[in-house]
Short mmCIF file of C-alpha atoms and ligand atoms in Angstrom, two decimals:
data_model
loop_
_atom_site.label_atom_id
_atom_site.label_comp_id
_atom_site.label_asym_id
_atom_site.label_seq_id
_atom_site.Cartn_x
_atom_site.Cartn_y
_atom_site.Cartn_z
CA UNK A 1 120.11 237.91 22.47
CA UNK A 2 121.08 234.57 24.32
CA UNK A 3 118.79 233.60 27.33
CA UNK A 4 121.21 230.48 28.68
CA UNK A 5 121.02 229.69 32.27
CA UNK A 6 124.19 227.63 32.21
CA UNK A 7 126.35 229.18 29.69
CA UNK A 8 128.01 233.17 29.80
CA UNK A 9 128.40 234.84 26.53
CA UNK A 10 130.90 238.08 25.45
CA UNK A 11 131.78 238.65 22.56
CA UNK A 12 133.67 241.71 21.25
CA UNK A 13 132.51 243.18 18.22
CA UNK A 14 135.53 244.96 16.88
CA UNK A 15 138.02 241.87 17.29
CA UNK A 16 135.38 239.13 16.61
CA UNK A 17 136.27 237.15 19.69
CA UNK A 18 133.58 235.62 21.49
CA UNK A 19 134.10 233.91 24.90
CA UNK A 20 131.80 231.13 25.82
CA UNK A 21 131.74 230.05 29.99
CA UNK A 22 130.24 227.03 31.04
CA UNK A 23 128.32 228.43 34.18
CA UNK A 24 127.42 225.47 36.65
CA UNK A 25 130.24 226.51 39.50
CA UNK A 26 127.99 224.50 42.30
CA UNK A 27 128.78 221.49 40.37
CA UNK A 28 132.14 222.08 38.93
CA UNK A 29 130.90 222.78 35.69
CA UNK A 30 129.40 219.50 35.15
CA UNK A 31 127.75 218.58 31.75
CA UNK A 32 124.25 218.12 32.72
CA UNK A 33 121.39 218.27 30.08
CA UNK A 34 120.11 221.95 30.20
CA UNK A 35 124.36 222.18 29.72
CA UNK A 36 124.05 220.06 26.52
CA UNK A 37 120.96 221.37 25.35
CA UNK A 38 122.61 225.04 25.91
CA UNK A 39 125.83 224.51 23.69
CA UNK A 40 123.74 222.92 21.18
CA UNK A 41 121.71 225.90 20.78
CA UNK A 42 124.70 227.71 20.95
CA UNK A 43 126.98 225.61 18.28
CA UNK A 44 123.86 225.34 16.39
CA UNK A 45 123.74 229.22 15.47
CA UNK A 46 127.19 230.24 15.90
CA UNK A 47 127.65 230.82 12.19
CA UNK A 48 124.70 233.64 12.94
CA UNK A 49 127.31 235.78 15.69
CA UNK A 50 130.07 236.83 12.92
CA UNK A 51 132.60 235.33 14.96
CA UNK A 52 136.38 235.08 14.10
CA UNK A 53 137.60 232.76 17.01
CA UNK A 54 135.45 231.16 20.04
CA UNK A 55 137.41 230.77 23.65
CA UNK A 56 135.31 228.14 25.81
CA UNK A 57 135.69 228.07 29.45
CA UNK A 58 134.87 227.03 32.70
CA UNK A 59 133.17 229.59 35.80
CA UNK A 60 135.51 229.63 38.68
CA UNK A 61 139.15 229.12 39.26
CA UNK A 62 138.70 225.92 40.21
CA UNK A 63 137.43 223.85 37.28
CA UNK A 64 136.73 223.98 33.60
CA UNK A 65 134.22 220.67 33.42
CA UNK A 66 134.25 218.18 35.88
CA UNK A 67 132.99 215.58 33.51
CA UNK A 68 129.07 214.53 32.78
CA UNK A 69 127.10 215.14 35.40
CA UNK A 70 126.79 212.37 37.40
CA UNK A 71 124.06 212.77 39.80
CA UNK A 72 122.01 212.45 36.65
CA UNK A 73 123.28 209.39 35.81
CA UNK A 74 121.95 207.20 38.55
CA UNK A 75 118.54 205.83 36.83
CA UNK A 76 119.66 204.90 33.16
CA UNK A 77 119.93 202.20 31.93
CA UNK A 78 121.90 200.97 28.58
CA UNK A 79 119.61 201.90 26.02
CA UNK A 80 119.18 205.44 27.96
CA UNK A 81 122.87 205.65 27.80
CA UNK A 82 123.66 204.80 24.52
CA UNK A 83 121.29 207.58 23.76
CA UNK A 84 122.60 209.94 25.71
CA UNK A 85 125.99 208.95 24.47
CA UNK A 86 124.87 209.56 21.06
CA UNK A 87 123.16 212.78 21.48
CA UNK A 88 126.38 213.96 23.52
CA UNK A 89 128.63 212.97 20.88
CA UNK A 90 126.62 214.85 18.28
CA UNK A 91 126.60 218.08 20.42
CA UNK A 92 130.78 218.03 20.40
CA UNK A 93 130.70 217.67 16.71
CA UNK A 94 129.38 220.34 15.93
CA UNK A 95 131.98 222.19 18.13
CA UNK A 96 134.77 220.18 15.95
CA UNK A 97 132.89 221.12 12.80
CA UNK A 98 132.30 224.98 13.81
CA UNK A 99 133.11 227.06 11.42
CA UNK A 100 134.36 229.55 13.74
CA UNK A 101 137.99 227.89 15.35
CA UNK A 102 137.69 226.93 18.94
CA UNK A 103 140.20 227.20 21.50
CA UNK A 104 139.62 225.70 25.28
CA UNK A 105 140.99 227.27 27.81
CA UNK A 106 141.19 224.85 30.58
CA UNK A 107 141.47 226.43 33.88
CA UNK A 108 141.18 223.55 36.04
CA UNK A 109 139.46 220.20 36.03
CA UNK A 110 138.76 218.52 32.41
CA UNK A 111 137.45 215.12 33.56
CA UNK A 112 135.35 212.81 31.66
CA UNK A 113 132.84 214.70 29.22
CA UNK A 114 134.84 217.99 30.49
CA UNK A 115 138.36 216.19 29.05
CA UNK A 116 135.77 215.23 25.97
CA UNK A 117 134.76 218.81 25.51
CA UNK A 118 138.13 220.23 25.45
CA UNK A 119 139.10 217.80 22.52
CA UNK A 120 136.16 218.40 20.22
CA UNK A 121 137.87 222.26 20.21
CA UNK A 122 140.36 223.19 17.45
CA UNK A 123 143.45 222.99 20.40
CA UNK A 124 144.11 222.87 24.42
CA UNK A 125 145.58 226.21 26.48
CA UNK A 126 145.59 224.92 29.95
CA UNK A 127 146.65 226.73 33.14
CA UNK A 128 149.50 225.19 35.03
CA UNK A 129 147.17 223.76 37.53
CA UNK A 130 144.76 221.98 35.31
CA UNK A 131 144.14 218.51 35.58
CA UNK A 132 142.72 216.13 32.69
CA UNK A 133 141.76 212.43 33.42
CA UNK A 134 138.87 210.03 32.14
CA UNK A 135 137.93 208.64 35.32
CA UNK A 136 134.76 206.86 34.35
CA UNK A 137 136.01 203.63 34.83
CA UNK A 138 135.87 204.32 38.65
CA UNK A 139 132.72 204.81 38.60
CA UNK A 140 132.02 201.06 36.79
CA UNK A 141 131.35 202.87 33.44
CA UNK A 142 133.47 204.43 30.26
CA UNK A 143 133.87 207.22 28.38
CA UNK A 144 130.85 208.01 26.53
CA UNK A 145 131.22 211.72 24.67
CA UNK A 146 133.90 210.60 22.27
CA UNK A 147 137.01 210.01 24.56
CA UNK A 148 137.97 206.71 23.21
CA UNK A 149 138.16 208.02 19.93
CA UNK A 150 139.52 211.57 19.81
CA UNK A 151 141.95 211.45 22.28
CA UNK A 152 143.54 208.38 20.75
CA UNK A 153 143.88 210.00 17.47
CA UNK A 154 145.61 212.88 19.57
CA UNK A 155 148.20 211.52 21.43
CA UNK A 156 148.43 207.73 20.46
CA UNK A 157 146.75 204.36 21.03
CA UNK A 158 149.11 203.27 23.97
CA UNK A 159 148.63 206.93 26.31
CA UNK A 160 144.74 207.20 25.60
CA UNK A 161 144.12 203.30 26.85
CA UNK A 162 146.37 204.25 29.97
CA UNK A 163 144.68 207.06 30.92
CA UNK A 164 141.42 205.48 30.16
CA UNK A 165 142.39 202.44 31.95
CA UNK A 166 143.75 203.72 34.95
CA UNK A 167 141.07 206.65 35.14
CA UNK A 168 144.56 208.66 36.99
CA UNK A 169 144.63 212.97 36.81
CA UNK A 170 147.13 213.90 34.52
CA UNK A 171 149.13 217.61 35.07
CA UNK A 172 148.64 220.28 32.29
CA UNK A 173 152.57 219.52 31.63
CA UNK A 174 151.93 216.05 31.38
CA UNK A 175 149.39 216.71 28.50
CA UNK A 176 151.70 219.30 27.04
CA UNK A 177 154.54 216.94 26.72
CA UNK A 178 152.25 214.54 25.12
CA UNK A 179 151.53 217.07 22.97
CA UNK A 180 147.66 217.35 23.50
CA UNK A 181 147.84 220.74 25.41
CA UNK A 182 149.83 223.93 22.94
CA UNK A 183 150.91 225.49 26.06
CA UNK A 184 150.51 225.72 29.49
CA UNK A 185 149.99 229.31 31.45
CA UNK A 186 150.80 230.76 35.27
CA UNK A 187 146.18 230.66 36.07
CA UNK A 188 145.65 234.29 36.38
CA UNK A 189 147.67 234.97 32.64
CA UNK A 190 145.39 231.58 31.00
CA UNK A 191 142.60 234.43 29.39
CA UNK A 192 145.46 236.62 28.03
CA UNK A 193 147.22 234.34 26.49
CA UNK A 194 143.91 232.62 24.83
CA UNK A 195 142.99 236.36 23.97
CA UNK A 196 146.20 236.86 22.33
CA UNK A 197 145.98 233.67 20.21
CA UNK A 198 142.50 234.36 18.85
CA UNK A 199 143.42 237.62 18.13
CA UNK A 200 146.12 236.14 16.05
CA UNK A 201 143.70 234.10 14.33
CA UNK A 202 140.87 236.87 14.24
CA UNK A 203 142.78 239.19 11.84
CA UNK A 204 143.74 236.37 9.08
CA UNK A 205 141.17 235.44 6.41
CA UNK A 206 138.72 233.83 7.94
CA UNK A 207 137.54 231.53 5.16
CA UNK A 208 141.62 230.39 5.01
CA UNK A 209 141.11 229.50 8.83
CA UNK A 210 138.31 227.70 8.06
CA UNK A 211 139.39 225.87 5.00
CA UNK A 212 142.67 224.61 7.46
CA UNK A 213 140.69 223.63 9.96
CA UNK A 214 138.15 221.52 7.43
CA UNK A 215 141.64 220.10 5.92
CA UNK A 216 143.04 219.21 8.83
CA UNK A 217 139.81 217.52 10.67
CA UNK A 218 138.86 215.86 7.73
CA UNK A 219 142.37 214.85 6.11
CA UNK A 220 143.14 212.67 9.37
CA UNK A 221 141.76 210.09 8.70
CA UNK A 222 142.17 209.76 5.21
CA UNK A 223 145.09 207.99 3.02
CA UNK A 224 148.11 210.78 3.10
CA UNK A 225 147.29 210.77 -0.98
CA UNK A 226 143.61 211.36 -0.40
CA UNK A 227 144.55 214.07 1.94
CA UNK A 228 146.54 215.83 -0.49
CA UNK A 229 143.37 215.63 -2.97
CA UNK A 230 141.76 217.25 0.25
CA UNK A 231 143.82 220.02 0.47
CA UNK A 232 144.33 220.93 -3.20
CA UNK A 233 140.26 221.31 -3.88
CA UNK A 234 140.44 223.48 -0.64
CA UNK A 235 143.35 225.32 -1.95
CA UNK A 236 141.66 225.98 -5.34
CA UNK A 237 138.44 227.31 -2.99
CA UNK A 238 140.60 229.93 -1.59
CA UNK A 239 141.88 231.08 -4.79
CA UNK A 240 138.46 232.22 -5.32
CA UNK A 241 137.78 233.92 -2.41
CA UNK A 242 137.98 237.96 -2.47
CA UNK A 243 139.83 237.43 0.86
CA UNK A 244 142.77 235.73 -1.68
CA UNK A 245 142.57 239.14 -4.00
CA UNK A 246 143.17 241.53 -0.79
CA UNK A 247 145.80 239.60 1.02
CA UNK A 248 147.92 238.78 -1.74
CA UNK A 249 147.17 242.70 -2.82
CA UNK A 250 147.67 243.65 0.67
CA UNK A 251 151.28 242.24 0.40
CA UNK A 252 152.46 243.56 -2.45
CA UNK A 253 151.25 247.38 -1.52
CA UNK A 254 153.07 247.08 1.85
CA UNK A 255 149.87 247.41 3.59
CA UNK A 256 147.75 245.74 5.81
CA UNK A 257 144.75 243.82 4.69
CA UNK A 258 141.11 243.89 5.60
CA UNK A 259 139.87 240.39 5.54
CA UNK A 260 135.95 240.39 4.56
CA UNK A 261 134.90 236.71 4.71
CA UNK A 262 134.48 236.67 1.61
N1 LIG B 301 128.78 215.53 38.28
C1 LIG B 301 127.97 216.07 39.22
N2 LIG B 301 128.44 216.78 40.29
C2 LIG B 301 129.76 216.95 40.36
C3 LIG B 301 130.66 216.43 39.42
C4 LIG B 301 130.12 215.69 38.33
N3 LIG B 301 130.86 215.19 37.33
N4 LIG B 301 131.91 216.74 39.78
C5 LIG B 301 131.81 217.46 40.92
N5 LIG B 301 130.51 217.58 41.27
C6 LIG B 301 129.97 218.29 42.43
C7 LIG B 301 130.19 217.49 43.72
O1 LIG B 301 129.22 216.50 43.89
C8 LIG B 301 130.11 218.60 44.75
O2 LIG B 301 128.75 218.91 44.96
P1 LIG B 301 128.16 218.96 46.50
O3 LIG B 301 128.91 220.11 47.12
O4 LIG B 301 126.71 219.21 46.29
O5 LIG B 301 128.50 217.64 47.11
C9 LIG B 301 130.73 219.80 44.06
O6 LIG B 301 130.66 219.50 42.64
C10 LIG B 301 132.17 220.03 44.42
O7 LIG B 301 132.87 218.83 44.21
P2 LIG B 301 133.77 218.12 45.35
O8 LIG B 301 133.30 218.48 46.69
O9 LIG B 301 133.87 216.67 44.99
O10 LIG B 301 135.17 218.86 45.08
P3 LIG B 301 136.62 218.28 45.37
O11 LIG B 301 137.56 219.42 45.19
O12 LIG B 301 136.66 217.54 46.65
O13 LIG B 301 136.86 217.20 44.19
C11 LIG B 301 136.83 216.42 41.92
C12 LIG B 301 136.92 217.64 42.85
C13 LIG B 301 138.08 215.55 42.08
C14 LIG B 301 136.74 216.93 40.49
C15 LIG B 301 135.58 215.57 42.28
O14 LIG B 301 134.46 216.44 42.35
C16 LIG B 301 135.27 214.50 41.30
O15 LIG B 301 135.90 213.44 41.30
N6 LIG B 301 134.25 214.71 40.43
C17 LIG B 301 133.81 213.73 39.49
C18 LIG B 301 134.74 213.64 38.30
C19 LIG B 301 134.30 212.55 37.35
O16 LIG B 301 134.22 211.39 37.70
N7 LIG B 301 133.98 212.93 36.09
C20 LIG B 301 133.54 212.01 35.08
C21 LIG B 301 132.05 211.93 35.07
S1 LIG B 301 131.43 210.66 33.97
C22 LIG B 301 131.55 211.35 32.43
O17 LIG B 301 131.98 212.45 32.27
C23 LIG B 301 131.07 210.48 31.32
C24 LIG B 301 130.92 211.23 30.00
C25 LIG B 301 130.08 210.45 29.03
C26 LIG B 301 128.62 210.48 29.47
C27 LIG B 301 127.75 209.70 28.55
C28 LIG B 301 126.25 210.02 28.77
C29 LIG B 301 125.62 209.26 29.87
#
């Protein structure tokens, strides 16, 4: 079904958990374009799959992205890279706007565009040896795949300009602490515990999880009362959902429910 030279694909039909690794190990994962163009492709028909949660990765033990690729970066120029920057930017949306809720699980580097990547998902599970850092500035540029932005909104104004600033590794505790990583895992239990968490999400109503995850993403940056608008229309769409009839139904029969989707 998928024919992607840089990205692995599994997916598990009876759980609806899909596991997505970014396969460049040679170059630590590194974002280059056939990487972009890949999880494009892949975001861009993930609706298609039936998925109830996504886990994205990185190959190896060693890093999950090590940041944009930067041996491609050599011959552009500014209007190349606001492109680029653009285009980038667009492909992480459309991981923040996925239907289906994402969950990283870094397992080692997440520097520049790989830190980037993991903040466009739904939230971080890092294993205790994970670093995250925006280095860019030592290399006489910035952060160009949304850094700036998201990760201020995520853990404060003050943090994201050190980090950005200084271009220093932070420790997977370090994030946690900060509260931009949910919780931090021995490396070898990093894909159980991410398992365990989508499965959590996998069996509730999946147009619920997706109406929280709208609410949520698009309530931030609205006025609180705005947000509360926000949330009651989605409320009232869920009260219309079939999903609503069985789990409410589900309840009060002392039973499990079936979630459809629906
Ligand atoms: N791009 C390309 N190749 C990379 C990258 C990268 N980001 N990171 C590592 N590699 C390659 C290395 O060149 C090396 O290849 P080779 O064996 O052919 O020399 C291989 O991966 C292994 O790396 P190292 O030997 O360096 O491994 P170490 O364990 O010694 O070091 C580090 C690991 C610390 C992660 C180190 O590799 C490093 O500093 N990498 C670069 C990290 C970085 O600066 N990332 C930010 C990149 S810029 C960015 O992400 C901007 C995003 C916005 C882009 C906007 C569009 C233009």
């Amino acid at each position: 079904m998928y024919n992607y030279e840089t990205l692995k694909f599994e997916s598990d039909n009876q759980t609806g958990i899909g596991i997505l690794t970014i396969s460049r190990p040679e170059s630590l994962n590194a974002l280059n374009a056939q990487v972009m163009a890949e999880l494009e492709s892949f975001f861009k028909g993930i609706d298609d799959i039936g998925l109830r949660c996504l886990i994205l990765t990185g190959d190896g033990s060693k890093s999950f992205v090590a940041g944009a690729d930067i041996k491609e970066m050599k011959s552009f120029g500014g209007a190349q890279a606001e492109e680029l920057a653009h285009r980038g930017q667009s492909v992480f949306d459309l991981i923040e706007s996925s239907s289906v809720p994402v969950i990283a699980a870094v397992n080692g580097f997440a520097l520049g565009g790989g830190m980037e990547l993991a903040l466009a998902c739904d939230f971080i599970i890092a294993s205790d040896n994970a670093k995250f850092g925006l280095p860019e500035v030592s290399l006489g540029i910035m952060p160009g795949y949304g850094g700036t932005q998201r990760l201020s909104r995520h853990i404060g104004r003050a943090k994201a300009r050190m980090l950005a600033m200084t271009g220093d590794m932070f420790s997977a505790q370090q994030m946690y602490e900060w509260g931009l990583v949910v919780r931090v895992t021995p490396p070898e239990e990093l894909m159980e515990k991410c398992q365990k968490v989508a499965g959590s999400i996998a069996t509730k109503a999946p147009l619920a999880v997706q109406m929280v995850k709208q609410a949520v993403n698009q309530g931030q940056d609205l006025p609180q009362s705005d947000g509360m608008d926000l949330e009651a229309r989605m409320f009232a769409k869920v009260f219309e959902t079939e999903d609503k009839n069985e789990g409410v139904s589900a309840f009060i029969e002392k039973r499990k429910a079936k979630f459809k989707g629906k």
